[in-house]
Short mmCIF file of C-alpha atoms in Angstrom, two decimals:
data_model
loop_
_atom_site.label_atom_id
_atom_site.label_comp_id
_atom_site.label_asym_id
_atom_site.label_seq_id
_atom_site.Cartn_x
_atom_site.Cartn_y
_atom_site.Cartn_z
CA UNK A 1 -5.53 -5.26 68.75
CA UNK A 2 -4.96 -7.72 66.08
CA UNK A 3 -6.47 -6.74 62.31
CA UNK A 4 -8.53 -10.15 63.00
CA UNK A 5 -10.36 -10.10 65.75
CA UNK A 6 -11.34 -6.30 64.43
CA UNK A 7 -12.28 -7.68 61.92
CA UNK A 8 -14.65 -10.66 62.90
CA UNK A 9 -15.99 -7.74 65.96
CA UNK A 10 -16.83 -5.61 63.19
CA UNK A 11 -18.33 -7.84 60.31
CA UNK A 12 -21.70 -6.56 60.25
CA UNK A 13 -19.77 -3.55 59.80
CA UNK A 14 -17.50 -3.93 57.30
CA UNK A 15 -19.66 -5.79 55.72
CA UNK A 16 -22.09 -3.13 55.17
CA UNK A 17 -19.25 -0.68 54.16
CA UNK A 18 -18.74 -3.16 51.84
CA UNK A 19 -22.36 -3.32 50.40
CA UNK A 20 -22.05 0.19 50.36
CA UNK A 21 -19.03 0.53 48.23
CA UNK A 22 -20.68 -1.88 45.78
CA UNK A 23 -23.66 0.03 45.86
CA UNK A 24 -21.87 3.38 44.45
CA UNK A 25 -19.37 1.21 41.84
CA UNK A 26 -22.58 -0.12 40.51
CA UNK A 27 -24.77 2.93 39.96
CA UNK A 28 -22.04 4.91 39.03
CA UNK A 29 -20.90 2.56 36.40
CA UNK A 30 -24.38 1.89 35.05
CA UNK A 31 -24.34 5.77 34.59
CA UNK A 32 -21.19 5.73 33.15
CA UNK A 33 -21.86 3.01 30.69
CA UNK A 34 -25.21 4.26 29.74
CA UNK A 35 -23.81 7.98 28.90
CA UNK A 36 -20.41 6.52 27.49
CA UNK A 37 -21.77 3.55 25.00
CA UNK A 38 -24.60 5.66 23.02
CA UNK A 39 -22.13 8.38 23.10
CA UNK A 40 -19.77 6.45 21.67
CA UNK A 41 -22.07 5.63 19.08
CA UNK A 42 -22.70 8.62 18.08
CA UNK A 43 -19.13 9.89 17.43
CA UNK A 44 -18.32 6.77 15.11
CA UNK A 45 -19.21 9.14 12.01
CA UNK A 46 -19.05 12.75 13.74
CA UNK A 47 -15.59 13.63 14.17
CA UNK A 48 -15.77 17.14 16.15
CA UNK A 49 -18.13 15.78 18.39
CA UNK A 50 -15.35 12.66 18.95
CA UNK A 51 -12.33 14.71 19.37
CA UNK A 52 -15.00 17.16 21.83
CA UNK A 53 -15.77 14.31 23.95
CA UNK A 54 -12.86 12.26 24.10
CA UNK A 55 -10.85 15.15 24.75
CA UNK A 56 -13.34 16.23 27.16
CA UNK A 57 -13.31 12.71 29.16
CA UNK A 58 -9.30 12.80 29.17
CA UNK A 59 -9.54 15.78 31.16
CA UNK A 60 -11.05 14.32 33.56
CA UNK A 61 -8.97 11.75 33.69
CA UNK A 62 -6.02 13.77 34.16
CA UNK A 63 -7.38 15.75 37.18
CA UNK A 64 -6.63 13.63 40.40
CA UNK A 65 -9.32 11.99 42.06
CA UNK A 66 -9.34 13.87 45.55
CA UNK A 67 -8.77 17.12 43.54
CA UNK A 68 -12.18 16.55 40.97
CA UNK A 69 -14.07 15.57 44.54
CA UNK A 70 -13.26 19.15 45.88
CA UNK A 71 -14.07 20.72 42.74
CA UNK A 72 -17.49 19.26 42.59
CA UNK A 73 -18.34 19.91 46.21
CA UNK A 74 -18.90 24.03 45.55
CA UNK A 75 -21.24 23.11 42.41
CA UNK A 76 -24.97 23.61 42.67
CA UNK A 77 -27.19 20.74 42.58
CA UNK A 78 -24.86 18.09 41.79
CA UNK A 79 -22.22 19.27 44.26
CA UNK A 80 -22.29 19.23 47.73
CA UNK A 81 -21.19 16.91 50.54
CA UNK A 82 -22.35 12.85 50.11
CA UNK A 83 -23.31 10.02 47.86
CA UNK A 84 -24.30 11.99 44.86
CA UNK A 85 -21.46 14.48 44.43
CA UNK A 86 -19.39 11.10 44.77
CA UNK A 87 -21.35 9.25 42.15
CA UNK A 88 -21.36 12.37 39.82
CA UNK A 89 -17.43 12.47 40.37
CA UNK A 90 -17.22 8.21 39.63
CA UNK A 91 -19.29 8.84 36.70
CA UNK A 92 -16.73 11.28 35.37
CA UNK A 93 -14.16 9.50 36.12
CA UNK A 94 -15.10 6.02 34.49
CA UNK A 95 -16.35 7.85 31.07
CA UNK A 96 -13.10 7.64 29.55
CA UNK A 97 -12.29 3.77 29.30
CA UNK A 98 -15.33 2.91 28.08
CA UNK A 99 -15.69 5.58 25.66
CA UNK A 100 -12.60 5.09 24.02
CA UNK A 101 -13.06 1.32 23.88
CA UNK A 102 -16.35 1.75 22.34
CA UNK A 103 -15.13 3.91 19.91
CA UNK A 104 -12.18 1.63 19.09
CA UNK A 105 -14.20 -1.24 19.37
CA UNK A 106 -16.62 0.09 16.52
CA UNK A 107 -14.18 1.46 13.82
CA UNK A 108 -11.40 -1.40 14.06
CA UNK A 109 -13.68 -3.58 12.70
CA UNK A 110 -11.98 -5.53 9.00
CA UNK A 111 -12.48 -2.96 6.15
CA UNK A 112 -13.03 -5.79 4.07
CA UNK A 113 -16.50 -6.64 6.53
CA UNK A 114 -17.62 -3.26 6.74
CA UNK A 115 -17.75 -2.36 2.85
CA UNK A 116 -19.50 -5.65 1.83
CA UNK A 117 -22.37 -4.81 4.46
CA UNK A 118 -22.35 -1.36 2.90
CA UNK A 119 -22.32 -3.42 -0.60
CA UNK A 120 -24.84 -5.45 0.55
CA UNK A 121 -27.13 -2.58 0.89
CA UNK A 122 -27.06 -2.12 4.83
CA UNK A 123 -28.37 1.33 5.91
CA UNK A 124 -25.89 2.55 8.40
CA UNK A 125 -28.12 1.69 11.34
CA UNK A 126 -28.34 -2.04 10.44
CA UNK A 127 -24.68 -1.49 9.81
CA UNK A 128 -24.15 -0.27 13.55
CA UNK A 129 -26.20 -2.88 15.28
CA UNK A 130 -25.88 -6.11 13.38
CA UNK A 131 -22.07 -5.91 12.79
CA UNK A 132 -19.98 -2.96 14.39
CA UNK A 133 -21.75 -3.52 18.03
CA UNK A 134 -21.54 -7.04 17.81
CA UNK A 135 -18.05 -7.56 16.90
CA UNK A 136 -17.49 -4.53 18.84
CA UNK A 137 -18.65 -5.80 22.01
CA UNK A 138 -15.82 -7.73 23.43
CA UNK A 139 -13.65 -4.62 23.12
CA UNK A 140 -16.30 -2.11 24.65
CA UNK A 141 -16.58 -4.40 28.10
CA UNK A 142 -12.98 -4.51 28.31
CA UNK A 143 -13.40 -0.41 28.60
CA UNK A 144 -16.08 -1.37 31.08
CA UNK A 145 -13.45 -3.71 32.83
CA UNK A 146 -11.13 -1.36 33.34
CA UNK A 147 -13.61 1.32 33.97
CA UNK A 148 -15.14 -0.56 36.55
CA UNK A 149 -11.76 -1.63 38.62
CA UNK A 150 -10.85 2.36 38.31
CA UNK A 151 -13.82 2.92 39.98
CA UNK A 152 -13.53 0.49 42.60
CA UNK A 153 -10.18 2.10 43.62
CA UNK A 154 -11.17 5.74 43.39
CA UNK A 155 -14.64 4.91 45.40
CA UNK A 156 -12.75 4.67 48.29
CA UNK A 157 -11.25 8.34 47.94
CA UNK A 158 -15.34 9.38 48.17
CA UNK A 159 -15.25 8.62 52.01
CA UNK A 160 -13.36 11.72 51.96
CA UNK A 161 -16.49 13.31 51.03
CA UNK A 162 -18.72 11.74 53.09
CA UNK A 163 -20.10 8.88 50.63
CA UNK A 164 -19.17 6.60 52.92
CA UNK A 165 -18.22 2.86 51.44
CA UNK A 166 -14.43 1.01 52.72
CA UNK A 167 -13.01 4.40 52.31
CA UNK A 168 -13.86 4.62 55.84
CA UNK A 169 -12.40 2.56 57.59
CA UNK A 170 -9.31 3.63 55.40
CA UNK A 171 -9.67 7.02 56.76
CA UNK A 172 -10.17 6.10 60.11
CA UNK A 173 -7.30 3.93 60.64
CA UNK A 174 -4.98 6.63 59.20
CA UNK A 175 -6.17 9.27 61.66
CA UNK A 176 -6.08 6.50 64.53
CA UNK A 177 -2.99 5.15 63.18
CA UNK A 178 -4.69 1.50 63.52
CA UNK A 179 -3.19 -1.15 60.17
CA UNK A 180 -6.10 -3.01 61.60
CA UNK A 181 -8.89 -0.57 60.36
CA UNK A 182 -6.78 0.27 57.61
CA UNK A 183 -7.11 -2.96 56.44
CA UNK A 184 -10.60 -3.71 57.76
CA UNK A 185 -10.71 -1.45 54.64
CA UNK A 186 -8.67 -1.23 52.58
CA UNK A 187 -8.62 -5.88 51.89
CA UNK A 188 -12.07 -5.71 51.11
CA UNK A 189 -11.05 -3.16 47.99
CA UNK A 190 -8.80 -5.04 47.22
CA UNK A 191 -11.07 -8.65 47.21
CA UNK A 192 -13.77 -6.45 45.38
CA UNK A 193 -11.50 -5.02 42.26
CA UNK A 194 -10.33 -8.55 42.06
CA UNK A 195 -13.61 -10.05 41.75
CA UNK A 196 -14.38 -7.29 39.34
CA UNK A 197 -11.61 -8.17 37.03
CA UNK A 198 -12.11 -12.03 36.97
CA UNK A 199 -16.07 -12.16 36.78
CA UNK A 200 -15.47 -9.20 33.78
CA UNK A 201 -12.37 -11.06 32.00
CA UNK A 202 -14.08 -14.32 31.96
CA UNK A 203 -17.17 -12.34 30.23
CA UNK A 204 -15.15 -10.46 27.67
CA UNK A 205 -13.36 -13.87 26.98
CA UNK A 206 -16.97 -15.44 26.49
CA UNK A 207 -17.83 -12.61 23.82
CA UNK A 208 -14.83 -12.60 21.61
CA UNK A 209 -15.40 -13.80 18.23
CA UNK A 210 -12.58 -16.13 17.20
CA UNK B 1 -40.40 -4.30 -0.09
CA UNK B 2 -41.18 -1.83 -2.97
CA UNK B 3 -41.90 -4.28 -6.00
CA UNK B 4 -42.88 -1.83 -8.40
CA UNK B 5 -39.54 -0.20 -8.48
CA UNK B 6 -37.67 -3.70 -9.63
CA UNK B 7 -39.30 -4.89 -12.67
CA UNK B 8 -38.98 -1.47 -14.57
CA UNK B 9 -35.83 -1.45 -13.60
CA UNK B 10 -34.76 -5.22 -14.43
CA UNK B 11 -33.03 -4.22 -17.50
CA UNK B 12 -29.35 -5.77 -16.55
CA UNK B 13 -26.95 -3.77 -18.00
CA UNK B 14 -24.54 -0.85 -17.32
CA UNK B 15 -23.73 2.26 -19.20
CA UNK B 16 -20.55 4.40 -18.37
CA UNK B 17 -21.57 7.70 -19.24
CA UNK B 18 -18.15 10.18 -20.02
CA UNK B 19 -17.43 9.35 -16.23
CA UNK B 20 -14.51 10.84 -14.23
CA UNK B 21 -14.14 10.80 -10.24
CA UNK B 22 -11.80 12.63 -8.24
CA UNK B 23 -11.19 12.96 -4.85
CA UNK B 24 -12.87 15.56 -3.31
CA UNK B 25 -13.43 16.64 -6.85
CA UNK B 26 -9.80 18.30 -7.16
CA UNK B 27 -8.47 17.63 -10.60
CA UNK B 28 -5.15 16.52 -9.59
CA UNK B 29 -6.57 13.83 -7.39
CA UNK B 30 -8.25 12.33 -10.38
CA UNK B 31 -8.70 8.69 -10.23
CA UNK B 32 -10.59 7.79 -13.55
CA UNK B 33 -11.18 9.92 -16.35
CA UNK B 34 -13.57 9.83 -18.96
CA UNK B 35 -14.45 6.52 -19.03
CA UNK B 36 -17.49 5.75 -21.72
CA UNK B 37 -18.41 1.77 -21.80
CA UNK B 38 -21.16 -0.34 -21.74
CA UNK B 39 -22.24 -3.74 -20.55
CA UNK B 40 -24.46 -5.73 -22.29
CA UNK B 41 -26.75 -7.99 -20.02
CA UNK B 42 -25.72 -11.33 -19.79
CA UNK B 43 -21.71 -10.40 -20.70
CA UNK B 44 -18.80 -11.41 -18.41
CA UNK B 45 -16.97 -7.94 -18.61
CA UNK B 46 -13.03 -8.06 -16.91
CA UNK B 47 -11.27 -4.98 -15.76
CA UNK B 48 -7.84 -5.42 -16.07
CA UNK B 49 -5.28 -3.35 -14.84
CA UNK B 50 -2.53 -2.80 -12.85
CA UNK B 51 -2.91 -1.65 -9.00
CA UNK B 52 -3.85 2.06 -8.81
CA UNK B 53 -5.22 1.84 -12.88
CA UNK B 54 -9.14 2.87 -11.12
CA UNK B 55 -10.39 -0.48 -11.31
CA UNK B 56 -11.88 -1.11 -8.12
CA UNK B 57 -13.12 2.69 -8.33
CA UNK B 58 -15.11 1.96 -11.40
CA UNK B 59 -16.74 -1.36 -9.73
CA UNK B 60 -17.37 1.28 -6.26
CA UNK B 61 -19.05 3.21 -9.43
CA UNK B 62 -21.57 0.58 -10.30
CA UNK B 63 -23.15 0.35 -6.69
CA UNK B 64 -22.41 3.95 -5.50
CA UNK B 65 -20.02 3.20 -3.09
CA UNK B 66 -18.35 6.02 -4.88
CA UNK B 67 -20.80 8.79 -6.76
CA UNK B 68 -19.38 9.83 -10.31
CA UNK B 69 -17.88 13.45 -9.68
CA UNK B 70 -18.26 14.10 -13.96
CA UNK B 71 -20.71 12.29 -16.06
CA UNK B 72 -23.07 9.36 -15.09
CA UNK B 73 -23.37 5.44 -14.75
CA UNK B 74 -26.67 4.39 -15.72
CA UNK B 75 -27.45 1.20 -14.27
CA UNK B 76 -30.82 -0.30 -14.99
CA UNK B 77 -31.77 2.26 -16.93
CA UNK B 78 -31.06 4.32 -14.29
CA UNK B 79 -28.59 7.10 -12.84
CA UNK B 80 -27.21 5.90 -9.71
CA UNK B 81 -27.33 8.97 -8.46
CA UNK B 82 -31.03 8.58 -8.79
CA UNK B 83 -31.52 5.42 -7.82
CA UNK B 84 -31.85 4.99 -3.67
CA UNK B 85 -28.79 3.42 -3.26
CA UNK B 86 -30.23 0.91 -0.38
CA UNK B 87 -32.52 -0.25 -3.48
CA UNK B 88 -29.86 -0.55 -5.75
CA UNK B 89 -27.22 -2.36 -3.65
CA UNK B 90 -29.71 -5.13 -3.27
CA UNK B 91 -30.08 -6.00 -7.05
CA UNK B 92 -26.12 -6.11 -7.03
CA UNK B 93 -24.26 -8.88 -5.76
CA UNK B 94 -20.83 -7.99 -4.47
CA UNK B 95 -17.63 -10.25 -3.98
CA UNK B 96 -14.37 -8.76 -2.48
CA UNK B 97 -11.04 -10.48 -2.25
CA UNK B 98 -10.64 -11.15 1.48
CA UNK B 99 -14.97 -12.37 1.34
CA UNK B 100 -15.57 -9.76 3.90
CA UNK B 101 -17.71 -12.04 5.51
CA UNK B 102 -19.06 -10.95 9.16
CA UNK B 103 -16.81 -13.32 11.61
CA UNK B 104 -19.47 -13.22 14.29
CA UNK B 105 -22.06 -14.81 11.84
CA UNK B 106 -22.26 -18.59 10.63
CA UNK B 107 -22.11 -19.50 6.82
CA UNK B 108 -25.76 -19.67 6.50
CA UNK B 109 -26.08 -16.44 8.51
CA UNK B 110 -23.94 -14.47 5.80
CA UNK B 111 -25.58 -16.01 3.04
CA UNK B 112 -28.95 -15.49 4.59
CA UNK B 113 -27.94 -11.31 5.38
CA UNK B 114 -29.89 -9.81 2.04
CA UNK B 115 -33.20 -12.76 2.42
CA UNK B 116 -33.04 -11.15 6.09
CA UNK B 117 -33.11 -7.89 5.37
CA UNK B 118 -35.82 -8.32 2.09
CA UNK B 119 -37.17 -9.89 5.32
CA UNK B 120 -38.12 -13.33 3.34
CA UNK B 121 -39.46 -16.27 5.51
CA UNK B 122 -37.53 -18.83 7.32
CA UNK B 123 -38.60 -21.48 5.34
CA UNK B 124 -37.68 -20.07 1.91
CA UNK B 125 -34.17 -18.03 3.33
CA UNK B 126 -33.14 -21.78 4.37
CA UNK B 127 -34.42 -23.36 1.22
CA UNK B 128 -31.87 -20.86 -0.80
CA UNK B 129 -29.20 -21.06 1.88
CA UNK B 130 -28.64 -24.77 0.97
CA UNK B 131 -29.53 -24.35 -2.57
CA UNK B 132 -26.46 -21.77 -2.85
CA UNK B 133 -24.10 -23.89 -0.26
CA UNK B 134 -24.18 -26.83 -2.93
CA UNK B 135 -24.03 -24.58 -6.31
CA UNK B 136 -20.69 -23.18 -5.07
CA UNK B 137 -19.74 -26.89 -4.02
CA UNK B 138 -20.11 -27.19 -0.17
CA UNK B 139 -22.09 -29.63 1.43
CA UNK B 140 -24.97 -27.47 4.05
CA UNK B 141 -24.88 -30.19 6.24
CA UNK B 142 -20.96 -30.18 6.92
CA UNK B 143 -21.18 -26.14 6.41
CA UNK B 144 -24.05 -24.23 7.06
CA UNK B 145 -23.50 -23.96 10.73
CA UNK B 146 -19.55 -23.53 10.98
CA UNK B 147 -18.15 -19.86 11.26
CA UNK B 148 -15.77 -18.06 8.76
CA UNK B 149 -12.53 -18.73 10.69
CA UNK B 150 -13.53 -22.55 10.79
CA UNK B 151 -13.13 -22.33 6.44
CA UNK B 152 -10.41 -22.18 4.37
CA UNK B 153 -9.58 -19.26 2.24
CA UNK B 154 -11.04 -21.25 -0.68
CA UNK B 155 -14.15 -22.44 1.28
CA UNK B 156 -14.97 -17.93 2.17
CA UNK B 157 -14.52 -17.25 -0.94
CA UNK B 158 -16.99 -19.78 -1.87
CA UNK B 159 -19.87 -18.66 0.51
CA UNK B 160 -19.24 -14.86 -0.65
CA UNK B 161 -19.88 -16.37 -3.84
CA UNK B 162 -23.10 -17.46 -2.47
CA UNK B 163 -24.14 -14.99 -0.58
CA UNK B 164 -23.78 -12.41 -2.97
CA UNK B 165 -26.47 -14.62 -5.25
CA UNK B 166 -28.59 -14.64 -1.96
CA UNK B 167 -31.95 -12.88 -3.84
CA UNK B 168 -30.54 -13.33 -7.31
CA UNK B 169 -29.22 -10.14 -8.36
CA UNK B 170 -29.12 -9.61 -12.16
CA UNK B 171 -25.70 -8.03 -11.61
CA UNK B 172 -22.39 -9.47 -10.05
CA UNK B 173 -19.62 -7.46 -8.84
CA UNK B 174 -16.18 -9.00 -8.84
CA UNK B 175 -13.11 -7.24 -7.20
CA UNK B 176 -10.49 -9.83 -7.56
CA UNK B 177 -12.19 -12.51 -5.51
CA UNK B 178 -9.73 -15.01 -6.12
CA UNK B 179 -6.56 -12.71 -5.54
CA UNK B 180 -5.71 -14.42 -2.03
CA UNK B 181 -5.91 -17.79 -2.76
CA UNK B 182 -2.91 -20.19 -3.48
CA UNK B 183 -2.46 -20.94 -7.33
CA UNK B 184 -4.24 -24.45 -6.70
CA UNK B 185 -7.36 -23.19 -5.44
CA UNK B 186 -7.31 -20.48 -7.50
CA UNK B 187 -7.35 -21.92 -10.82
CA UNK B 188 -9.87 -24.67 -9.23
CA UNK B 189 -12.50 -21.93 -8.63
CA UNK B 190 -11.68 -19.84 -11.83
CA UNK B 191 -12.81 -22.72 -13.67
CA UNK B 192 -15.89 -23.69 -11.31
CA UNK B 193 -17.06 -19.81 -11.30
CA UNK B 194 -16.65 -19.93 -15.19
CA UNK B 195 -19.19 -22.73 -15.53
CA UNK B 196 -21.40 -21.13 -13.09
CA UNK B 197 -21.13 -17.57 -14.32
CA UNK B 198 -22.22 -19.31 -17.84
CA UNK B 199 -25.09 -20.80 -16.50
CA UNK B 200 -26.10 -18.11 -14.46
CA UNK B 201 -26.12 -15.86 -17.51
CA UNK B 202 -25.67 -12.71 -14.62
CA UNK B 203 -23.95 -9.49 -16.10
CA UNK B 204 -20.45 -9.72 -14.87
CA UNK B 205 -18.34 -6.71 -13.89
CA UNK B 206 -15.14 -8.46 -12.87
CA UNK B 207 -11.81 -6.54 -11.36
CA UNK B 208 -8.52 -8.55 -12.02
CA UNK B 209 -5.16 -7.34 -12.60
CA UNK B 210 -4.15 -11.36 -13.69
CA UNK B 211 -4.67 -11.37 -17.34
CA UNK B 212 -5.12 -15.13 -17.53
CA UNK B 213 -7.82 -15.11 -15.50
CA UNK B 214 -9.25 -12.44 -17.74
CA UNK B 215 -8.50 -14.86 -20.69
CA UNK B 216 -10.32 -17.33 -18.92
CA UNK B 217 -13.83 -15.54 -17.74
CA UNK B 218 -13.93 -12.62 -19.81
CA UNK B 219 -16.91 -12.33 -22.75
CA UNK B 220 -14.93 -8.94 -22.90
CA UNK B 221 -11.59 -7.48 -21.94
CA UNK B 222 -11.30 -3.65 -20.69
CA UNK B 223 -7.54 -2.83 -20.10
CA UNK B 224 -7.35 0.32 -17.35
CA UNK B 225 -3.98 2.53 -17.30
CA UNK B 226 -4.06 5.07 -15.24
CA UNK B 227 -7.50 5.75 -14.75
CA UNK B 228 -8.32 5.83 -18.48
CA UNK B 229 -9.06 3.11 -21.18
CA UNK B 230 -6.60 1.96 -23.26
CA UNK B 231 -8.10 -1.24 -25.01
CA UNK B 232 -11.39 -2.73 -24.80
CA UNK B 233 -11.74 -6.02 -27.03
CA UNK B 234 -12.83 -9.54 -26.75
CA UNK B 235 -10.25 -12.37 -25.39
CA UNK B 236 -9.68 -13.86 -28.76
CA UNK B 237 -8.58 -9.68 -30.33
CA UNK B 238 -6.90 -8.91 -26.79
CA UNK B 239 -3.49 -9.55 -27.55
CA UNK B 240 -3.33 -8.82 -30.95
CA UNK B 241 -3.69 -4.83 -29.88
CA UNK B 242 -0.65 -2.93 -30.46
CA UNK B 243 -0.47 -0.74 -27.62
CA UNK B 244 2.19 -0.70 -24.67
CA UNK B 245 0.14 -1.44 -21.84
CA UNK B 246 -1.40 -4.48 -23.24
CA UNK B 247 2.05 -5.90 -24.70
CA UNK B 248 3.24 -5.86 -20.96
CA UNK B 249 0.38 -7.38 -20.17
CA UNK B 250 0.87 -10.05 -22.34
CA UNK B 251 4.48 -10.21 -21.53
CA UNK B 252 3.86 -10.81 -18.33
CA UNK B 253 2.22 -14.48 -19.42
CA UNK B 254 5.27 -15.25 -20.92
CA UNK B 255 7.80 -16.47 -18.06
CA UNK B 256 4.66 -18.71 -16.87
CA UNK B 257 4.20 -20.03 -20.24
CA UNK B 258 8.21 -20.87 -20.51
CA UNK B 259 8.17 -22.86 -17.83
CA UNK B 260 5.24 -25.13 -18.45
CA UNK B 261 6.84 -26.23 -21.47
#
């Protein structure tokens, strides 16, 4: 059977994998983002909580993705077999990028800018939120960039553990040893990380300063 | 925001109390030792030195960037220990040699930062941004809206001028503003800030290691080696002191004043 006419048999399909795929990349990354910015933040002027958590978000880079799936599957509450083991493990996984950019983003700002806003008798909160995050922020959604096309790309792993999304197809074309449900998921992954990447680089171009 | 604090506290001047400031307060990471001076209100006073003498660390002194580790600096009749330094920054304009202006904001933004955060009306903060634009020399209309990377070195240096007059602060810090601009420009805004610092009658603490231009602005002359003082005279007695330090200063004119001739 050609990969085309699966294809245009199984839209509705595929195109709910799809929507389901999207669905986890997007809540997990607005978890991610809203656990990685603040913390961030925070570790700007506390540096054994910043070595703690960026070492702490490396590891979890470092294990591979199948492998942190199967660790979190024996773990009360968030563990278990579906979406929310598979968002938990997405989470993890995207916390890196976008901690380290924010961090990056907020102390490689000019010297020469930050002491004349100290000078100028900033506190350190007006400090962190009328300079460092806005000349900051072109930097931390390129951590959200990358972050976000990781995520993409390891979402389809989660089908493994029954999240569902393109990974499904993917799986089910290996063990039927069909390219055309391979592909019925694995081009749509592709299409989305692409999309990702252009809509996010022409935003982080948009927010650069000079 | 706290107007009772400022007027007892107007008092312009700065007193150098026996001050010395390490690093981490280890003695062999001393940066400035000792140091007992004063500045009168209304005096123009250059620190000169060479890099590494502690003149920039004296200026961090005056605003508590840095906090004396020996002694005190009274500023406004007041420790600045004891002052809250928030309070104290704001009376205290500040001019660094790069500007340090903030890239994402537009000229009148910068020079508007310390009306925005005394939170002062619209109406007024724009009324003083274009007053300052066209004391420093720049037309508002052609300016006010452009960003930092759209100016010159000249033109930055310029608005930091201006925006560190933003509320007018009795008390100017200088740490070599003009040190990054080409000879031209330079000397062209030496002699503009001269005119304006006299008719501004602001005390002056102003870090150079370019003894001309300490000829030039200085009511007062404080030569820095090695973290202590080693003359402190007016322009006119400055190179009559018999000291090392200050004859290498004044060597160091003499190649430039060869040439011209």
């Amino acid at each position: 059977m050609s990969a085309w006419r699966f294809f245009i048999e199984h839209r509705a399909e595929i195109l709910g994998a799809t929507a389901n795929h999207l669905a986890l990349v997007v809540v997990a990354m607005a978890f991610a983002i809203a656990i990685a910015v603040p913390l961030g933040m925070v570790i700007v002027h506390r540096t054994t909580l910043r070595n703690f958590a960026l070492g702490i978000a490396s590891i979890f880079q470092t294990i591979p993705s199948l492998a942190l799936f199967g660790f979190l599957i024996p773990i009360p509450f968030i563990g278990g077999i579906g979406r929310r083991t598979a968002i938990v493990a997405l989470v993890l996984y995207a916390l890196l990028p976008i901690l380290r950019n924010t961090y990056v983003g907020l102390t490689g700002i000019d010297p020469a800018v930050l002491e004349a806003a100290e000078a100028m008798g900033m506190t350190q909160s007006q400090i962190l939120w009328r300079v460092r995050l806005p000349l900051a922020r072109a930097v931390i959604l390129a951590g959200i960039r990358t972050a976000t096309i990781i995520t993409i790309g390891v979402a389809t792993i989660a089908a493994a553990i029954g999240a569902g999304g393109l990974g499904t197809f993917i799986f089910r074309g290996v063990a039927m040893v069909s390219d055309a449900v391979i592909l019925a998921g694995a081009i749509p992954a592709a299409l989305l990380a692409i999309a990702a990447d252009l809509l996010l680089g022409w935003l982080e171009r948009r927010l650069k300063i000079v | 925001m706290n107007p009772k604090t400022v007027p007892e506290k107007a008092d312009p001047t700065i007193h150098f109390e026996d001050v010395t400031y390490s690093i981490n307060g280890t003695a062999h990471h001393t940066i400035v030792s000792q140091i007992r001076f004063s500045v009168a209100a209304g005096q123009t006073l250059l620190l000169l030195g060479r890099s590494g003498s502690g003149k920039t660390t004296l200026l961090r002194l005056i605003n508590r960037l840095l906090v004396p580790t020996g002694g005190q600096v009274i500023v406004r009749g007041c420790p600045t220990t004891e002052w809250d330094p928030i309070r104290l920054r704001r009376g205290i304009g500040y001019v660094i040699q790069d500007a340090g202006l903030f890239p994402h904001f537009t000229v009148a933004e910068n020079i508007a930062l310390v009306p925005s955060l005394e939170k002062w009306d619209a109406a007024r903060t724009t009324a003083r941004v274009n007053e300052l634009l066209m004391l420093v020399g720049l037309d508002p209309a052609e300016f006010a809206s452009r960003k930092p990377h759209e100016l010159s070195g000249g033109q930055r240096q310029r608005v930091g001028v201006a925006r560190a007059l933003a509320v007018d602060p009795p008390i100017l810090l200088m740490d070599e503003p003009f040190g990054a601009l080409d000879p031209v420009t330079r000397a062209e805004l030496q002699r503009e800030f001269s005119a304006l610092a006299h008719r501004l009658g602001k005390t002056i603490v102003f870090v150079t290691h370019d003894l001309r231009e300490a000829l030039l602005l200085a009511s007062r002359i404080i030569l820095l080696e090695g973290g202590r003082i080693v003359a402190d005279a007016t322009p006119q007695e400055f190179s009559r002191i018999d000291h090392p330090e200050v004859r290498a200063f004044t060597a160091s004119l003499a190649p430039l004043a060869g040439s011209k001739a």
